[in-house]
PDB file of C-alpha atoms in Angstrom:
ATOM      1  CA  UNK F   1     -10.513  49.333 136.676  1.00  0.00           C
ATOM      2  CA  UNK F   2      -8.902  50.532 133.434  1.00  0.00           C
ATOM      3  CA  UNK F   3     -11.306  48.333 131.453  1.00  0.00           C
ATOM      4  CA  UNK F   4     -14.263  49.826 133.304  1.00  0.00           C
ATOM      5  CA  UNK F   5     -13.073  53.352 132.529  1.00  0.00           C
ATOM      6  CA  UNK F   6     -12.706  52.472 128.853  1.00  0.00           C
ATOM      7  CA  UNK F   7     -16.147  50.910 128.687  1.00  0.00           C
ATOM      8  CA  UNK F   8     -17.734  53.827 130.518  1.00  0.00           C
ATOM      9  CA  UNK F   9     -16.095  56.273 128.122  1.00  0.00           C
ATOM     10  CA  UNK F  10     -17.508  54.317 125.210  1.00  0.00           C
ATOM     11  CA  UNK F  11     -21.082  54.190 126.305  1.00  0.00           C
ATOM     12  CA  UNK F  12     -21.014  57.883 127.203  1.00  0.00           C
ATOM     13  CA  UNK F  13     -19.907  58.510 123.638  1.00  0.00           C
ATOM     14  CA  UNK F  14     -22.376  56.317 121.788  1.00  0.00           C
ATOM     15  CA  UNK F  15     -25.401  55.912 124.023  1.00  0.00           C
ATOM     16  CA  UNK F  16     -25.885  59.580 124.744  1.00  0.00           C
ATOM     17  CA  UNK F  17     -26.469  58.761 128.380  1.00  0.00           C
ATOM     18  CA  UNK F  18     -24.643  61.820 129.663  1.00  0.00           C
ATOM     19  CA  UNK F  19     -27.550  64.045 128.785  1.00  0.00           C
ATOM     20  CA  UNK F  20     -30.438  61.796 129.789  1.00  0.00           C
ATOM     21  CA  UNK F  21     -29.659  60.221 133.136  1.00  0.00           C
ATOM     22  CA  UNK F  22     -31.953  61.283 135.908  1.00  0.00           C
ATOM     23  CA  UNK F  23     -35.184  61.689 133.907  1.00  0.00           C
ATOM     24  CA  UNK F  24     -38.416  60.920 135.748  1.00  0.00           C
ATOM     25  CA  UNK F  25     -40.212  58.821 133.129  1.00  0.00           C
ATOM     26  CA  UNK F  26     -39.654  55.132 134.024  1.00  0.00           C
ATOM     27  CA  UNK F  27     -39.866  54.087 130.364  1.00  0.00           C
ATOM     28  CA  UNK F  28     -37.148  56.555 129.443  1.00  0.00           C
ATOM     29  CA  UNK F  29     -35.019  55.460 132.403  1.00  0.00           C
ATOM     30  CA  UNK F  30     -35.360  51.841 131.311  1.00  0.00           C
ATOM     31  CA  UNK F  31     -34.455  52.768 127.741  1.00  0.00           C
ATOM     32  CA  UNK F  32     -31.389  54.667 128.948  1.00  0.00           C
ATOM     33  CA  UNK F  33     -30.192  51.720 131.010  1.00  0.00           C
ATOM     34  CA  UNK F  34     -30.723  49.237 128.192  1.00  0.00           C
ATOM     35  CA  UNK F  35     -29.026  51.472 125.638  1.00  0.00           C
ATOM     36  CA  UNK F  36     -26.047  52.014 127.914  1.00  0.00           C
ATOM     37  CA  UNK F  37     -25.711  48.299 128.622  1.00  0.00           C
ATOM     38  CA  UNK F  38     -25.947  47.263 124.976  1.00  0.00           C
ATOM     39  CA  UNK F  39     -23.366  49.845 123.938  1.00  0.00           C
ATOM     40  CA  UNK F  40     -20.964  48.592 126.604  1.00  0.00           C
ATOM     41  CA  UNK F  41     -21.481  45.005 125.427  1.00  0.00           C
ATOM     42  CA  UNK F  42     -20.923  46.028 121.818  1.00  0.00           C
ATOM     43  CA  UNK F  43     -17.565  47.568 122.646  1.00  0.00           C
ATOM     44  CA  UNK F  44     -16.631  44.686 124.905  1.00  0.00           C
ATOM     45  CA  UNK F  45     -17.209  42.318 121.982  1.00  0.00           C
ATOM     46  CA  UNK F  46     -15.034  44.496 119.764  1.00  0.00           C
ATOM     47  CA  UNK F  47     -12.262  44.579 122.341  1.00  0.00           C
ATOM     48  CA  UNK F  48     -12.331  40.806 122.771  1.00  0.00           C
ATOM     49  CA  UNK F  49     -12.222  40.255 119.011  1.00  0.00           C
ATOM     50  CA  UNK F  50      -9.121  42.457 118.789  1.00  0.00           C
ATOM     51  CA  UNK F  51      -7.394  40.389 121.485  1.00  0.00           C
ATOM     52  CA  UNK F  52      -8.466  37.163 119.761  1.00  0.00           C
ATOM     53  CA  UNK F  53      -7.201  38.144 116.326  1.00  0.00           C
ATOM     54  CA  UNK F  54      -3.959  39.498 117.727  1.00  0.00           C
ATOM     55  CA  UNK F  55      -3.356  36.211 119.562  1.00  0.00           C
ATOM     56  CA  UNK F  56      -4.169  34.066 116.527  1.00  0.00           C
ATOM     57  CA  UNK F  57      -1.965  36.098 114.206  1.00  0.00           C
ATOM     58  CA  UNK F  58       0.938  36.008 116.653  1.00  0.00           C
ATOM     59  CA  UNK F  59       0.485  32.251 116.931  1.00  0.00           C
ATOM     60  CA  UNK F  60       1.031  31.769 113.188  1.00  0.00           C
ATOM     61  CA  UNK F  61       3.926  34.228 113.081  1.00  0.00           C
ATOM     62  CA  UNK F  62       2.194  37.167 111.411  1.00  0.00           C
ATOM     63  CA  UNK F  63       3.476  39.729 113.877  1.00  0.00           C
ATOM     64  CA  UNK F  64       3.094  42.621 111.438  1.00  0.00           C
ATOM     65  CA  UNK F  65      -0.651  42.101 110.994  1.00  0.00           C
ATOM     66  CA  UNK F  66      -1.115  41.425 114.708  1.00  0.00           C
ATOM     67  CA  UNK F  67       0.541  44.726 115.574  1.00  0.00           C
ATOM     68  CA  UNK F  68      -1.484  46.582 112.931  1.00  0.00           C
ATOM     69  CA  UNK F  69      -4.757  45.303 114.367  1.00  0.00           C
ATOM     70  CA  UNK F  70      -3.715  46.160 117.903  1.00  0.00           C
ATOM     71  CA  UNK F  71      -2.553  49.629 116.863  1.00  0.00           C
ATOM     72  CA  UNK F  72      -5.568  50.546 114.730  1.00  0.00           C
ATOM     73  CA  UNK F  73      -8.348  48.792 116.644  1.00  0.00           C
ATOM     74  CA  UNK F  74      -7.033  48.369 120.167  1.00  0.00           C
ATOM     75  CA  UNK F  75      -8.730  51.471 121.595  1.00  0.00           C
ATOM     76  CA  UNK F  76     -12.092  51.342 119.875  1.00  0.00           C
ATOM     77  CA  UNK F  77     -13.970  51.608 123.145  1.00  0.00           C
ATOM     78  CA  UNK F  78     -12.590  55.099 123.715  1.00  0.00           C
ATOM     79  CA  UNK F  79     -12.955  56.420 120.182  1.00  0.00           C
ATOM     80  CA  UNK F  80     -15.660  59.005 119.521  1.00  0.00           C
ATOM     81  CA  UNK F  81     -15.123  59.254 115.767  1.00  0.00           C
ATOM     82  CA  UNK F  82     -17.601  57.018 113.961  1.00  0.00           C
ATOM     83  CA  UNK F  83     -15.714  57.204 110.668  1.00  0.00           C
ATOM     84  CA  UNK F  84     -12.631  55.796 112.355  1.00  0.00           C
ATOM     85  CA  UNK F  85     -14.750  53.251 114.192  1.00  0.00           C
ATOM     86  CA  UNK F  86     -16.292  52.037 110.960  1.00  0.00           C
ATOM     87  CA  UNK F  87     -12.873  51.865 109.304  1.00  0.00           C
ATOM     88  CA  UNK F  88     -11.407  49.859 112.179  1.00  0.00           C
ATOM     89  CA  UNK F  89     -14.416  47.547 112.372  1.00  0.00           C
ATOM     90  CA  UNK F  90     -14.151  47.003 108.630  1.00  0.00           C
ATOM     91  CA  UNK F  91     -10.505  46.021 109.086  1.00  0.00           C
ATOM     92  CA  UNK F  92     -11.459  43.486 111.757  1.00  0.00           C
ATOM     93  CA  UNK F  93     -14.172  42.060 109.525  1.00  0.00           C
ATOM     94  CA  UNK F  94     -11.581  41.416 106.823  1.00  0.00           C
ATOM     95  CA  UNK F  95      -9.497  39.114 109.014  1.00  0.00           C
ATOM     96  CA  UNK F  96      -9.434  35.657 107.392  1.00  0.00           C
ATOM     97  CA  UNK F  97      -7.975  33.177 109.845  1.00  0.00           C
ATOM     98  CA  UNK F  98      -8.485  30.219 107.503  1.00  0.00           C
ATOM     99  CA  UNK F  99      -5.915  31.684 105.110  1.00  0.00           C
ATOM    100  CA  UNK F 100      -3.519  32.486 107.948  1.00  0.00           C
ATOM    101  CA  UNK F 101      -3.760  28.982 109.404  1.00  0.00           C
ATOM    102  CA  UNK F 102      -3.279  27.322 106.013  1.00  0.00           C
ATOM    103  CA  UNK F 103       0.042  29.119 105.654  1.00  0.00           C
ATOM    104  CA  UNK F 104       1.191  28.379 109.198  1.00  0.00           C
ATOM    105  CA  UNK F 105       3.989  25.974 109.902  1.00  0.00           C
ATOM    106  CA  UNK F 106       4.373  23.821 113.001  1.00  0.00           C
ATOM    107  CA  UNK F 107       3.304  25.837 116.015  1.00  0.00           C
ATOM    108  CA  UNK F 108       5.425  26.192 119.122  1.00  0.00           C
ATOM    109  CA  UNK F 109       3.997  25.527 122.570  1.00  0.00           C
ATOM    110  CA  UNK F 110       3.507  29.271 122.913  1.00  0.00           C
ATOM    111  CA  UNK F 111       1.743  29.397 119.563  1.00  0.00           C
ATOM    112  CA  UNK F 112      -0.632  26.630 120.593  1.00  0.00           C
ATOM    113  CA  UNK F 113      -1.414  28.478 123.811  1.00  0.00           C
ATOM    114  CA  UNK F 114      -2.123  31.605 121.771  1.00  0.00           C
ATOM    115  CA  UNK F 115      -4.577  29.667 119.599  1.00  0.00           C
ATOM    116  CA  UNK F 116      -6.375  28.524 122.750  1.00  0.00           C
ATOM    117  CA  UNK F 117      -6.470  32.105 124.017  1.00  0.00           C
ATOM    118  CA  UNK F 118      -7.787  33.309 120.670  1.00  0.00           C
ATOM    119  CA  UNK F 119     -10.638  30.795 120.830  1.00  0.00           C
ATOM    120  CA  UNK F 120     -11.527  31.936 124.341  1.00  0.00           C
ATOM    121  CA  UNK F 121     -11.562  35.633 123.483  1.00  0.00           C
ATOM    122  CA  UNK F 122     -13.402  35.090 120.210  1.00  0.00           C
ATOM    123  CA  UNK F 123     -15.972  33.035 122.089  1.00  0.00           C
ATOM    124  CA  UNK F 124     -16.463  35.909 124.530  1.00  0.00           C
ATOM    125  CA  UNK F 125     -16.846  38.333 121.626  1.00  0.00           C
ATOM    126  CA  UNK F 126     -19.528  36.078 120.127  1.00  0.00           C
ATOM    127  CA  UNK F 127     -21.279  35.806 123.498  1.00  0.00           C
ATOM    128  CA  UNK F 128     -21.652  39.576 123.812  1.00  0.00           C
ATOM    129  CA  UNK F 129     -22.185  40.344 120.148  1.00  0.00           C
ATOM    130  CA  UNK F 130     -24.967  37.766 120.119  1.00  0.00           C
ATOM    131  CA  UNK F 131     -26.719  39.585 122.945  1.00  0.00           C
ATOM    132  CA  UNK F 132     -26.310  42.898 121.155  1.00  0.00           C
ATOM    133  CA  UNK F 133     -27.571  41.622 117.800  1.00  0.00           C
ATOM    134  CA  UNK F 134     -30.629  40.140 119.511  1.00  0.00           C
ATOM    135  CA  UNK F 135     -31.525  43.065 121.761  1.00  0.00           C
ATOM    136  CA  UNK F 136     -30.564  46.232 119.898  1.00  0.00           C
ATOM    137  CA  UNK F 137     -33.464  46.172 117.387  1.00  0.00           C
ATOM    138  CA  UNK F 138     -35.890  46.410 120.314  1.00  0.00           C
ATOM    139  CA  UNK F 139     -34.033  49.476 121.598  1.00  0.00           C
ATOM    140  CA  UNK F 140     -34.608  51.198 118.266  1.00  0.00           C
ATOM    141  CA  UNK F 141     -38.277  50.195 118.245  1.00  0.00           C
ATOM    142  CA  UNK F 142     -38.888  51.229 121.857  1.00  0.00           C
ATOM    143  CA  UNK F 143     -37.063  54.534 121.437  1.00  0.00           C
ATOM    144  CA  UNK F 144     -39.092  55.397 118.347  1.00  0.00           C
ATOM    145  CA  UNK F 145     -42.292  54.542 120.192  1.00  0.00           C
ATOM    146  CA  UNK F 146     -41.319  56.798 123.101  1.00  0.00           C
ATOM    147  CA  UNK F 147     -40.308  59.522 120.661  1.00  0.00           C
ATOM    148  CA  UNK F 148     -43.687  59.409 118.911  1.00  0.00           C
ATOM    149  CA  UNK F 149     -45.601  59.533 122.192  1.00  0.00           C
ATOM    150  CA  UNK F 150     -43.417  61.964 124.112  1.00  0.00           C
ATOM    151  CA  UNK F 151     -45.343  64.026 126.631  1.00  0.00           C
ATOM    152  CA  UNK F 152     -44.795  67.710 127.284  1.00  0.00           C
ATOM    153  CA  UNK F 153     -43.241  66.827 130.649  1.00  0.00           C
ATOM    154  CA  UNK F 154     -40.558  64.775 128.893  1.00  0.00           C
ATOM    155  CA  UNK F 155     -39.984  67.161 125.986  1.00  0.00           C
ATOM    156  CA  UNK F 156     -36.469  68.003 127.189  1.00  0.00           C
ATOM    157  CA  UNK F 157     -35.502  64.367 126.588  1.00  0.00           C
ATOM    158  CA  UNK F 158     -36.330  64.502 122.859  1.00  0.00           C
ATOM    159  CA  UNK F 159     -32.772  65.154 121.711  1.00  0.00           C
ATOM    160  CA  UNK F 160     -31.329  62.394 123.859  1.00  0.00           C
ATOM    161  CA  UNK F 161     -33.929  59.894 122.663  1.00  0.00           C
ATOM    162  CA  UNK F 162     -33.129  60.816 119.065  1.00  0.00           C
ATOM    163  CA  UNK F 163     -29.464  60.219 119.852  1.00  0.00           C
ATOM    164  CA  UNK F 164     -30.252  56.765 121.232  1.00  0.00           C
ATOM    165  CA  UNK F 165     -32.169  55.940 118.048  1.00  0.00           C
ATOM    166  CA  UNK F 166     -29.275  57.061 115.859  1.00  0.00           C
ATOM    167  CA  UNK F 167     -26.648  55.152 117.792  1.00  0.00           C
ATOM    168  CA  UNK F 168     -28.700  51.997 118.342  1.00  0.00           C
ATOM    169  CA  UNK F 169     -29.526  51.947 114.630  1.00  0.00           C
ATOM    170  CA  UNK F 170     -25.814  52.272 113.865  1.00  0.00           C
ATOM    171  CA  UNK F 171     -25.005  49.299 116.084  1.00  0.00           C
ATOM    172  CA  UNK F 172     -27.932  47.315 114.670  1.00  0.00           C
ATOM    173  CA  UNK F 173     -26.511  47.735 111.166  1.00  0.00           C
ATOM    174  CA  UNK F 174     -23.093  46.443 112.219  1.00  0.00           C
ATOM    175  CA  UNK F 175     -23.646  43.716 114.809  1.00  0.00           C
ATOM    176  CA  UNK F 176     -25.322  40.947 112.721  1.00  0.00           C
ATOM    177  CA  UNK F 177     -22.665  40.843 109.975  1.00  0.00           C
ATOM    178  CA  UNK F 178     -19.920  41.179 112.550  1.00  0.00           C
ATOM    179  CA  UNK F 179     -21.384  38.269 114.521  1.00  0.00           C
ATOM    180  CA  UNK F 180     -21.495  36.050 111.431  1.00  0.00           C
ATOM    181  CA  UNK F 181     -17.830  36.745 110.678  1.00  0.00           C
ATOM    182  CA  UNK F 182     -16.821  36.120 114.283  1.00  0.00           C
ATOM    183  CA  UNK F 183     -18.569  32.752 114.186  1.00  0.00           C
ATOM    184  CA  UNK F 184     -16.801  31.807 110.951  1.00  0.00           C
ATOM    185  CA  UNK F 185     -13.365  32.549 112.385  1.00  0.00           C
ATOM    186  CA  UNK F 186     -14.314  30.855 115.655  1.00  0.00           C
ATOM    187  CA  UNK F 187     -15.238  27.641 113.820  1.00  0.00           C
ATOM    188  CA  UNK F 188     -12.010  27.844 111.818  1.00  0.00           C
ATOM    189  CA  UNK F 189      -9.913  28.172 114.964  1.00  0.00           C
ATOM    190  CA  UNK F 190     -11.704  25.325 116.728  1.00  0.00           C
ATOM    191  CA  UNK F 191     -11.293  23.013 113.736  1.00  0.00           C
ATOM    192  CA  UNK F 192      -7.587  23.828 113.557  1.00  0.00           C
ATOM    193  CA  UNK F 193      -7.135  23.298 117.282  1.00  0.00           C
ATOM    194  CA  UNK F 194      -8.933  19.959 117.229  1.00  0.00           C
ATOM    195  CA  UNK F 195      -6.856  18.794 114.258  1.00  0.00           C
ATOM    196  CA  UNK F 196      -3.600  19.707 115.989  1.00  0.00           C
ATOM    197  CA  UNK F 197      -4.323  18.516 119.509  1.00  0.00           C
ATOM    198  CA  UNK F 198      -4.689  21.992 120.968  1.00  0.00           C
ATOM    199  CA  UNK F 199      -6.960  22.193 124.030  1.00  0.00           C
ATOM    200  CA  UNK F 200     -10.170  24.073 123.280  1.00  0.00           C
ATOM    201  CA  UNK F 201     -12.064  25.941 126.025  1.00  0.00           C
ATOM    202  CA  UNK F 202     -15.570  24.609 126.515  1.00  0.00           C
ATOM    203  CA  UNK F 203     -18.653  26.731 125.977  1.00  0.00           C
ATOM    204  CA  UNK F 204     -19.181  26.670 129.741  1.00  0.00           C
ATOM    205  CA  UNK F 205     -15.673  28.056 130.288  1.00  0.00           C
ATOM    206  CA  UNK F 206     -16.242  30.754 127.686  1.00  0.00           C
ATOM    207  CA  UNK F 207     -19.544  31.835 129.218  1.00  0.00           C
ATOM    208  CA  UNK F 208     -18.079  31.805 132.729  1.00  0.00           C
ATOM    209  CA  UNK F 209     -15.227  34.055 131.638  1.00  0.00           C
ATOM    210  CA  UNK F 210     -17.619  36.297 129.709  1.00  0.00           C
ATOM    211  CA  UNK F 211     -19.882  36.662 132.725  1.00  0.00           C
ATOM    212  CA  UNK F 212     -16.930  37.524 134.955  1.00  0.00           C
ATOM    213  CA  UNK F 213     -16.138  40.522 132.756  1.00  0.00           C
ATOM    214  CA  UNK F 214     -19.466  42.082 133.720  1.00  0.00           C
ATOM    215  CA  UNK F 215     -18.318  42.262 137.315  1.00  0.00           C
ATOM    216  CA  UNK F 216     -14.821  43.682 136.727  1.00  0.00           C
TER     217      UNK F 216
END
């Protein structure tokens, strides 16, 4: 329930849905729903990447960096300040697990379990960020089309549609690069796990866990 509240807070902040729900135009209603869903998925991916990086850094003994990431990026889904969001996302994008793993000594059983958990959560982040990166450009395109052809009956929705365009464009500028970096760290973790006999969750397990989060 706490996760749902956090996600709902986030998409109210970024999707602008608070001011547009209940409109009569089916195209606008569909746009609202899609925008809200994509924003929730974007923040879910961010949250999972935070958990993944924290787990991986704890596994290799870098508690200081793990705590910094958790402290500065752990509540991104509830943050309405885009400057802080961009700063925190930039910090996450600078995480280089290959360097951390190169410097790691022999991992304990707990450390190995944390690597497995990191792979799972990073896989979930990739699952959702992949959806976002694929679908958000269409939200921008559709919203601009609706904006350009807005009827007098829907004129009151103009501000909300403009807000969707702004926020979807913001996500569209972030998601692709973020996805590429997530995939790089994911491959690094999997290679390390395979080389050290650490069980790696399958893609089916990752997708099953990712899908279960939708229903929580």
